[in-house]
Tab-separated table of C-alpha atoms in Angstrom:
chain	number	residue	atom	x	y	z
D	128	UNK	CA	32.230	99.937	23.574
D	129	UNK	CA	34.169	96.497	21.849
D	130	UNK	CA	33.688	94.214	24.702
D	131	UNK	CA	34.714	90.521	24.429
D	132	UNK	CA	32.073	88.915	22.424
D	133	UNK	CA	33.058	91.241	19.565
D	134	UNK	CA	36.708	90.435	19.309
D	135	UNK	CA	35.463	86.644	19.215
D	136	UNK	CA	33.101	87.785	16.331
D	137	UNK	CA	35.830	89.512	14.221
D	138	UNK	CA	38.249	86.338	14.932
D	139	UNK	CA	35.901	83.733	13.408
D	140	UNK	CA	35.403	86.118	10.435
D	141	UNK	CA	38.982	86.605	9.510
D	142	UNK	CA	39.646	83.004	7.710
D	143	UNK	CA	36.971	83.298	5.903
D	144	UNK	CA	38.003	86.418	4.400
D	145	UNK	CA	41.585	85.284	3.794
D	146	UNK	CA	40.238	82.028	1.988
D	147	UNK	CA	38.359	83.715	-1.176
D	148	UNK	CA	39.038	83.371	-4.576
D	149	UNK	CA	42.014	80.925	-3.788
D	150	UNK	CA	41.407	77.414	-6.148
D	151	UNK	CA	37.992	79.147	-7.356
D	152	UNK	CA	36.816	79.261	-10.951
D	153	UNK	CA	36.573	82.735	-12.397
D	154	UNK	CA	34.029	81.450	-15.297
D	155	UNK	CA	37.053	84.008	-17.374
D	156	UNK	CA	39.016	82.209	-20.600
D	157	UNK	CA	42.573	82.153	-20.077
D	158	UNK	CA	44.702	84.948	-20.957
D	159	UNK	CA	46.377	84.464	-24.123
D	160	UNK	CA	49.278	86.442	-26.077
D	161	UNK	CA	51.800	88.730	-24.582
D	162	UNK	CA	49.896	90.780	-22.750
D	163	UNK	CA	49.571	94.673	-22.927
D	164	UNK	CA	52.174	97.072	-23.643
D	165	UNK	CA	54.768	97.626	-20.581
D	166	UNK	CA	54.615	101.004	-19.635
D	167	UNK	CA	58.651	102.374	-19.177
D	168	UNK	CA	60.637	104.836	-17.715
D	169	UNK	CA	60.560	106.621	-20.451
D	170	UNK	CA	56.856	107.047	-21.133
D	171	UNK	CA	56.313	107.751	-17.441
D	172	UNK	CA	58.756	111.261	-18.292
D	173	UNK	CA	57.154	111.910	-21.414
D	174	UNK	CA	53.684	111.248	-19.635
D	175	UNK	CA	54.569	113.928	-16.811
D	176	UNK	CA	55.722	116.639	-19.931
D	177	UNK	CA	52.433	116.066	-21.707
D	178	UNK	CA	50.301	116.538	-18.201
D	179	UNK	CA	52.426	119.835	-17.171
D	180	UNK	CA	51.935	120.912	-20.294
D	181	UNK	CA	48.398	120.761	-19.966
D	182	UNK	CA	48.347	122.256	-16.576
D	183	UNK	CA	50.036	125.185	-17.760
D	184	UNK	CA	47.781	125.621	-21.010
D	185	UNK	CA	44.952	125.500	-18.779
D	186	UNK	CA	46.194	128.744	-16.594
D	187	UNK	CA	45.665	132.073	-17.363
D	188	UNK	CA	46.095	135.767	-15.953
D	189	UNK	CA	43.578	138.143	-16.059
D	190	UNK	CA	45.460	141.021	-16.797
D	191	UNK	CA	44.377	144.875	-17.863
D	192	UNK	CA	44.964	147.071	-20.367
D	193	UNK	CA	45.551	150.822	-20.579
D	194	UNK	CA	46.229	153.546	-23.624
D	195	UNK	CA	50.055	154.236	-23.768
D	196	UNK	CA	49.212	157.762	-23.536
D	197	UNK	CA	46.327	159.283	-21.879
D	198	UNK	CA	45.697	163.616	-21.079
D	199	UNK	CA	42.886	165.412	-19.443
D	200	UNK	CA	42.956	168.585	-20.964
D	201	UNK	CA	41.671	171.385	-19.005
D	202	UNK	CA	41.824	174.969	-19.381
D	203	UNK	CA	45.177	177.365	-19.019
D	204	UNK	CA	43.174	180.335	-17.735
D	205	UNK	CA	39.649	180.530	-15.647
D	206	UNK	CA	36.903	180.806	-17.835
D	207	UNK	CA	33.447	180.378	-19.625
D	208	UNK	CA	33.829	177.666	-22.483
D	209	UNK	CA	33.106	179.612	-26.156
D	210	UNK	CA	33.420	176.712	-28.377
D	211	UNK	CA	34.275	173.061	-28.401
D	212	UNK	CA	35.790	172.175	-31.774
D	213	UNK	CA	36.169	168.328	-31.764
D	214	UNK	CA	33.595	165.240	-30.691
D	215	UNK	CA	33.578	161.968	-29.206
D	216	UNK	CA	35.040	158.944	-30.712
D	217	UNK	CA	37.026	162.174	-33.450
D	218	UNK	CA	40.939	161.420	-34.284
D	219	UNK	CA	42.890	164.702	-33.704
D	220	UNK	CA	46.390	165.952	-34.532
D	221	UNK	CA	48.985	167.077	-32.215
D	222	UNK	CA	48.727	170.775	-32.127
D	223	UNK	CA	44.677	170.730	-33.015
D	224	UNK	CA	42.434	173.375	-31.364
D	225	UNK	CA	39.918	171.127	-28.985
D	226	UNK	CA	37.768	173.956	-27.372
D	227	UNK	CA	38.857	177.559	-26.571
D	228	UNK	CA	37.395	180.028	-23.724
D	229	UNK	CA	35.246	183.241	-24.114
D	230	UNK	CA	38.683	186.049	-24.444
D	231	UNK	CA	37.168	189.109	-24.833
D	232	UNK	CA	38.838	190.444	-21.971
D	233	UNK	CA	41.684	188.786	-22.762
D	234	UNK	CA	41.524	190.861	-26.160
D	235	UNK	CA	41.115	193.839	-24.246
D	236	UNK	CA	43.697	193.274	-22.216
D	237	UNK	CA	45.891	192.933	-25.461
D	238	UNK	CA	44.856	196.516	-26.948
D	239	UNK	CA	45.497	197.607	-23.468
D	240	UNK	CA	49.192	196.733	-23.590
D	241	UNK	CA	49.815	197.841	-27.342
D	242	UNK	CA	48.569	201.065	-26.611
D	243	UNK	CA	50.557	201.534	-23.389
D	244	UNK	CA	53.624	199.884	-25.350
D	245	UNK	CA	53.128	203.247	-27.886
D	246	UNK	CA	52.703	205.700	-25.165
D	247	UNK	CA	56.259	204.197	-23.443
D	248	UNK	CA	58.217	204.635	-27.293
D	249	UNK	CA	56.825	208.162	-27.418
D	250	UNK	CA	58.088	209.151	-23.969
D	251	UNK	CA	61.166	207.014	-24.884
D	252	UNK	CA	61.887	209.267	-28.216
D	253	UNK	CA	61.186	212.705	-26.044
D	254	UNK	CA	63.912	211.888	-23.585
D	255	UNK	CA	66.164	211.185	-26.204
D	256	UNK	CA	65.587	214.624	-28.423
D	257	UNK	CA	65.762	215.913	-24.429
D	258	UNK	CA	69.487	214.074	-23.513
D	259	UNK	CA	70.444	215.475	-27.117
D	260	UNK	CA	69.767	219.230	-26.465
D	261	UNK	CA	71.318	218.754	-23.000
D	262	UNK	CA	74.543	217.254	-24.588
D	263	UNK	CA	74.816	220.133	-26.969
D	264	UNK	CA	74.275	222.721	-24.052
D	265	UNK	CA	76.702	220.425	-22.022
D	266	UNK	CA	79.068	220.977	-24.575
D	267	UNK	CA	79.085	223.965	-24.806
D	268	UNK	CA	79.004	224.739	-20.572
D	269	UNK	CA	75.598	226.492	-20.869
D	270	UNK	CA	74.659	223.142	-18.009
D	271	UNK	CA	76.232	221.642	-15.356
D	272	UNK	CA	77.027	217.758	-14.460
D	273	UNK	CA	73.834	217.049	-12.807
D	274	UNK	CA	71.312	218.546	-14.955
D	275	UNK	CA	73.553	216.558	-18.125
D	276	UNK	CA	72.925	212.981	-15.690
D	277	UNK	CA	69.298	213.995	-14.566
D	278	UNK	CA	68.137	213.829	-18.617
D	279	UNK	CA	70.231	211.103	-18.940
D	280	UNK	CA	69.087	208.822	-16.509
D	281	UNK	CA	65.621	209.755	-17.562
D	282	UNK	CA	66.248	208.212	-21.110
D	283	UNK	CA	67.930	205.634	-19.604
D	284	UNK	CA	64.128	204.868	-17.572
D	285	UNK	CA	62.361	205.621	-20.797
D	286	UNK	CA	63.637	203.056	-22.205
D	287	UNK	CA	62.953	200.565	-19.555
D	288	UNK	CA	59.405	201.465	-19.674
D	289	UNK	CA	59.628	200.456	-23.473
D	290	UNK	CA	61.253	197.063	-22.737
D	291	UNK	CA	58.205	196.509	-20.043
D	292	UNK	CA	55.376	197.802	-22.559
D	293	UNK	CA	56.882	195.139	-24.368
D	294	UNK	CA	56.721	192.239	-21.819
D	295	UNK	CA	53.068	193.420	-21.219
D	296	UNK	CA	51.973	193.006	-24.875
D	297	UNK	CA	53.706	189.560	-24.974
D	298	UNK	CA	51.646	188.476	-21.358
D	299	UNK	CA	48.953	189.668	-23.058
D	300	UNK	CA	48.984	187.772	-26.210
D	301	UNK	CA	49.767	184.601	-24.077
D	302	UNK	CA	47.087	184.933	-21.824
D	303	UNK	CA	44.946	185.058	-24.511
D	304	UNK	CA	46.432	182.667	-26.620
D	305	UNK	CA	46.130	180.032	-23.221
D	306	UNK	CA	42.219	180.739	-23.635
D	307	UNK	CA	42.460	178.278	-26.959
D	308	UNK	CA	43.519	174.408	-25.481
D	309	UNK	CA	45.694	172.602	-28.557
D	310	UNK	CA	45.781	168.707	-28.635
D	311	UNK	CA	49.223	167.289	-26.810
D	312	UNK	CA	49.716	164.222	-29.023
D	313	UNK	CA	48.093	162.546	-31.810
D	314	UNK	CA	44.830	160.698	-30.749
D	315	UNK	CA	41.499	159.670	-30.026
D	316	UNK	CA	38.997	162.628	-28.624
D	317	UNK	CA	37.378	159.588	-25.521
D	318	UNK	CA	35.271	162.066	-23.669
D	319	UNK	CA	34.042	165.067	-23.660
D	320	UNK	CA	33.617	165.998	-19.951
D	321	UNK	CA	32.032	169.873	-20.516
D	322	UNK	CA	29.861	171.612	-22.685
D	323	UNK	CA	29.683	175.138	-24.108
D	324	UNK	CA	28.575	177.901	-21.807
D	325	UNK	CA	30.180	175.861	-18.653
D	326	UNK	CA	32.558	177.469	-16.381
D	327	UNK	CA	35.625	175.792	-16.074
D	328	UNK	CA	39.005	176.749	-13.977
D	329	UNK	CA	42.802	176.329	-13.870
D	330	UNK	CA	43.148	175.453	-10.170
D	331	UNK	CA	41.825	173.404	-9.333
D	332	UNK	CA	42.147	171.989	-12.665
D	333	UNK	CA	38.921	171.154	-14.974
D	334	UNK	CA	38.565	168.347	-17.062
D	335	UNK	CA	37.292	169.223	-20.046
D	336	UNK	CA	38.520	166.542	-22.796
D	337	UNK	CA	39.721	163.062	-22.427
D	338	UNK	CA	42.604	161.960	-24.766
D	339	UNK	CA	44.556	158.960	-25.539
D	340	UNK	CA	46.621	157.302	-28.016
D	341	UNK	CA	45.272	153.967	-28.873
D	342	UNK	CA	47.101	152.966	-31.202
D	343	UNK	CA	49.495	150.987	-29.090
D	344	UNK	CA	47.967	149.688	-25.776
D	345	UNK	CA	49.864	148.428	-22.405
D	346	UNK	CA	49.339	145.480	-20.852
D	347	UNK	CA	49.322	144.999	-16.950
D	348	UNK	CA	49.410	141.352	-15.803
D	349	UNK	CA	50.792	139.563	-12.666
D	350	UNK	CA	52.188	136.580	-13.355
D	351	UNK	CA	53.348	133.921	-10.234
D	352	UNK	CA	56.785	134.424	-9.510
D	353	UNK	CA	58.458	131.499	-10.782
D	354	UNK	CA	57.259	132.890	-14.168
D	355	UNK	CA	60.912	134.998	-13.486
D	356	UNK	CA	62.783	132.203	-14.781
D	357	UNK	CA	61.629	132.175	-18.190
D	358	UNK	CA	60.258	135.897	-19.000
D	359	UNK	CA	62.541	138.763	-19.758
D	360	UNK	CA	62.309	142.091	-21.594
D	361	UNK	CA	61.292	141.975	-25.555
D	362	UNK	CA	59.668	138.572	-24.867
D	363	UNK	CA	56.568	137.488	-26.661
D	364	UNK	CA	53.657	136.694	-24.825
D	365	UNK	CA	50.120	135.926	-25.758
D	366	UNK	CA	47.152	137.784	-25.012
D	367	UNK	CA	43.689	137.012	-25.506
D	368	UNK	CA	40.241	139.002	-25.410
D	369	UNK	CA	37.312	136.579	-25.402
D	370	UNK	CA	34.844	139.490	-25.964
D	371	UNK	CA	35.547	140.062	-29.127
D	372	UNK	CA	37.259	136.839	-30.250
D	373	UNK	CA	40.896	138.191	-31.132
D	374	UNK	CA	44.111	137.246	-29.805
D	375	UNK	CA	47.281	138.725	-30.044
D	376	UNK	CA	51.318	139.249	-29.412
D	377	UNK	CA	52.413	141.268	-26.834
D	378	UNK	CA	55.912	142.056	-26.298
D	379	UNK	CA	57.221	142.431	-22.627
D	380	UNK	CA	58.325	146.244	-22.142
D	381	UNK	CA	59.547	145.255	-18.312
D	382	UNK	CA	58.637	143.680	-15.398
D	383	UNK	CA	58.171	145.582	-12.406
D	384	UNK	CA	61.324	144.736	-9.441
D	385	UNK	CA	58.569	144.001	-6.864
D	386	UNK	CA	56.901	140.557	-5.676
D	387	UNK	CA	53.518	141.339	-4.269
D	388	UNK	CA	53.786	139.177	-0.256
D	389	UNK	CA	50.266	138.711	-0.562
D	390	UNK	CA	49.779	136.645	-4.149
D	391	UNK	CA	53.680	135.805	-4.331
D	392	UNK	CA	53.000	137.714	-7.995
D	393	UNK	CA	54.835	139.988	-9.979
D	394	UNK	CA	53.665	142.100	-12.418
D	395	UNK	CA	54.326	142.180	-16.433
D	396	UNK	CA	54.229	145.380	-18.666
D	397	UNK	CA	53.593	144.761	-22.061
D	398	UNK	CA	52.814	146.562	-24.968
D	399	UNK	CA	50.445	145.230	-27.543
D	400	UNK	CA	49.821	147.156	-31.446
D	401	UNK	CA	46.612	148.406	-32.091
D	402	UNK	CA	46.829	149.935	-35.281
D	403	UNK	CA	43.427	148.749	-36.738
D	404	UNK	CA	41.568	149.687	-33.162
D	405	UNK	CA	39.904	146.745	-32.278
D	406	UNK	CA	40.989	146.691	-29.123
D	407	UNK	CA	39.993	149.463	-26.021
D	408	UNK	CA	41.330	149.814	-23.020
D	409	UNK	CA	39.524	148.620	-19.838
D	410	UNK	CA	38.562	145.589	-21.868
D	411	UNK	CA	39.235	141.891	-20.418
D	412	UNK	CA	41.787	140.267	-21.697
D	413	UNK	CA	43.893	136.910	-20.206
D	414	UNK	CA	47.368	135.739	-20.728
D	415	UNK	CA	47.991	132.030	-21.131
D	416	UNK	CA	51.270	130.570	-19.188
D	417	UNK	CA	52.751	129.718	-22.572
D	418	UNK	CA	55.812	131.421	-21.842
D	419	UNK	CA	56.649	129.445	-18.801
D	420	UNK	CA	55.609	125.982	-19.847
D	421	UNK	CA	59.110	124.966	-22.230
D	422	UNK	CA	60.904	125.919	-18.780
D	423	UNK	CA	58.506	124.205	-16.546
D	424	UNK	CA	58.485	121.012	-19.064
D	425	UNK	CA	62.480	121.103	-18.832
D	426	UNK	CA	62.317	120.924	-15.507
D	427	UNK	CA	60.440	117.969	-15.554
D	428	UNK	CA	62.762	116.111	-18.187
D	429	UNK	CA	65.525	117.204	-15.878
D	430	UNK	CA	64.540	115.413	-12.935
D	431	UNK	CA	67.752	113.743	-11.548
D	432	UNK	CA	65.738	110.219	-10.630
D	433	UNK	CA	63.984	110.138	-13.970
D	434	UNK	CA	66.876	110.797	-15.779
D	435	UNK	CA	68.898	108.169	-13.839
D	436	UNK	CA	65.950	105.265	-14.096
D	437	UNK	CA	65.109	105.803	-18.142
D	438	UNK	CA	66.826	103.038	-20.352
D	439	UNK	CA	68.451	104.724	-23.086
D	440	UNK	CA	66.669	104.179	-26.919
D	441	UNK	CA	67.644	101.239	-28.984
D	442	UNK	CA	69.366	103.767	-31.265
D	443	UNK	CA	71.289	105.799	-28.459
D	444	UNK	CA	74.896	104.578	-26.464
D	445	UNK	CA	74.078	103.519	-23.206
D	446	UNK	CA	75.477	106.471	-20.659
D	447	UNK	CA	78.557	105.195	-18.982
C-alpha cells in the first residue's frame, strides 16, 4: 500500500530526474556537415512497396496436385483373371488389352448361339418351301383361308426366331469380348491392384488396374480471398516442388465460385505440363503470392494520404 512517506519519496526524486544532461558535457566532438540524408515522403511510399513486396514473396500455398485423368479399370463380367498383359510404371495406348478373364464359358456360350442361330434359318427356310406349297394349293382352292394364314404366320415366327438367334450370337460375342478390359485413354499403367488366378467381379466393382494420364497434371491450391482481385482464368502462376528442385508455370483453368467460412480461402485449379514426367501427383508443391503482389503494391502507391503528402520530382509539374 503507497502511504504518505512514499509520495514524499517520489517528490524529492522528480527534480533530480528532470535536471540531467541539461549544461553537461557529453565528452562527444561537435557535429559537423549537413547531417544525414532526410528521409521524404516519397521514400517512405517506396519503402512500404519494397516491404509488401517482401511480405508477399515470403507467402506461399501449399497446394496439391492430381493426374488430369485417372480410371480404375475393373472387369465387365464376373470372373477369374487369365492374364495380365501390362506392368507397373508401362505407358499404354488407348484401346490396349490390360488383362482379360478366363472365357471359356463365354466361348461356349458363343458356339451355343451359332448353332441355335443355324437351327432357327433351317426352320426359317422349311416354313417358307411350306407357305409356298400352301400358296400354290391356295391358288388353286385345294385349301381354305385359315390353313393359307396358319403356314403363313408360321414363316412369319420363323423368321423371328432367326432375327433372335441372331441377337443371341451378338450377346454372346460381347459377353465374351467384355472378358478382355482395353485401356480408356493414353497413359501410365500406376498400379496393379490384382494378380492372375484372382477372382474379381462387376458389382461391386473390382479394381484391378490403376491409370492416369500424367502428362498434364492439375493443380489444387487455396489462395486467401483477396487473391480475387488480381487472378483470373488463363493466368500464370508459379509453382514450386522443393523435393525435387523444379519449378514451374501453371496456368489457372478456374477458380472454384466458393469461399471456404472457415479459412476465408478460395480455391485455384490449375493445370501444369508434364511432358518430360518429372513431376507425380501427390507430390508437395507451394505457390508463391506472386500473382497478387503488383495489385497489393498498387494499392499501397495508391494510398490517398501518401499520394497527397509526396512532393512531386524535380523533373515532374507540381499537381495543381
Amino acid at each position: 500500500m503507497i502511504t504518505a512517506k512514499h509520495l514524499l519519496l517520489i517528490a524529492s526524486l522528480l527534480p533530480l530526474t528532470a535536471c540531467t544532461g541539461k549544461g553537461e558535457d557529453s565528452g562527444l566532438p561537435p557535429a559537423k556537415g549537413d547531417g544525414g540524408p532526410q528521409i521524404t515522403v516519397r521514400d517512405e511510399v517506396e519503402a512500404e512497396r519494397a516491404a509488401v513486396a517482401k511480405v508477399l514473396d515470403s507467402e506461399r500455398y501449399v497446394g496439391q496436385v492430381k493426374a488430369i485423368r485417372e480410371a480404375e479399370i475393373g472387369p465387365k463380367a464376373s470372373g477369374t483373371i487369365a492374364r495380365i498383359y501390362v506392368e507397373e510404371g508401362e505407358h499404354v495406348k488407348k484401346g490396349e488389352v490390360l488383362f482379360s478373364l478366363d472365357a471359356r464359358s463365354q466361348r461356349l456360350g458363343v458356339e451355343q448361339a451359332r448353332t441355335a442361330l443355324q437351327s432357327a434359318i433351317l426352320a426359317r427356310d422349311e416354313a417358307k418351301r411350306n407357305l409356298d406349297r400352301q400358296a400354290q394349293l391356295k391358288d388353286r382352292g385345294s385349301i381354305s383361308d385359315a390353313v393359307f394364314e396358319r403356314a403363313e404366320n408360321g414363316f412369319k415366327s420363323a423368321e423371328n426366331a432367326v432375327e433372335q438367334a441372331k441377337v443371341s450370337v451378338s450377346l454372346a460375342r460381347r459377353q465374351t469380348g467384355d472378358s478382355a478390359a482395353v485401356a480408356p485413354f493414353d497413359g501410365l499403367v500406376v498400379k496393379l491392384a490384382k494378380t492372375i488366378g484372382e477372382t474379381v467381379t462387376m458389382m461391386p466393382p473390382t479394381t484391378v488396374i490403376l491409370l492416369q494420364d500424367q502428362t498434364k497434371l492439375e493443380l489444387r491450391v487455396g489462395v486467401p480471398e483477396r487473391a480475387l482481385r488480381s487472378l483470373e482464368r488463363g493466368q500464370a502462376i508459379t509453382a514450386e516442388f522443393p523435393a525435387i528442385g523444379v519449378t514451374r508455370s501453371a496456368v489457372i483453368d478456374r477458380i472454384q465460385p466458393l469461399v471456404d467460412p472457415a479459412t476465408r480461402t478460395v480455391e485455384v485449379v490449375a493445370h501444369i505440363d508434364n511432358a518430360d514426367g518429372r513431376l507425380f501427383p501427390g507430390m508437395y508443391v507451394e505457390v508463391s503470392a506472386e500473382a497478387l503482389t503488383d495489385a497489393r503494391i498498387d494499392e499501397v502507391a495508391k494510398d490517398p494520404e501518401l499520394e497527397a503528402a509526396a512532393p512531386a520530382e524535380p523533373n515532374e509539374e507540381p499537381k495543381p
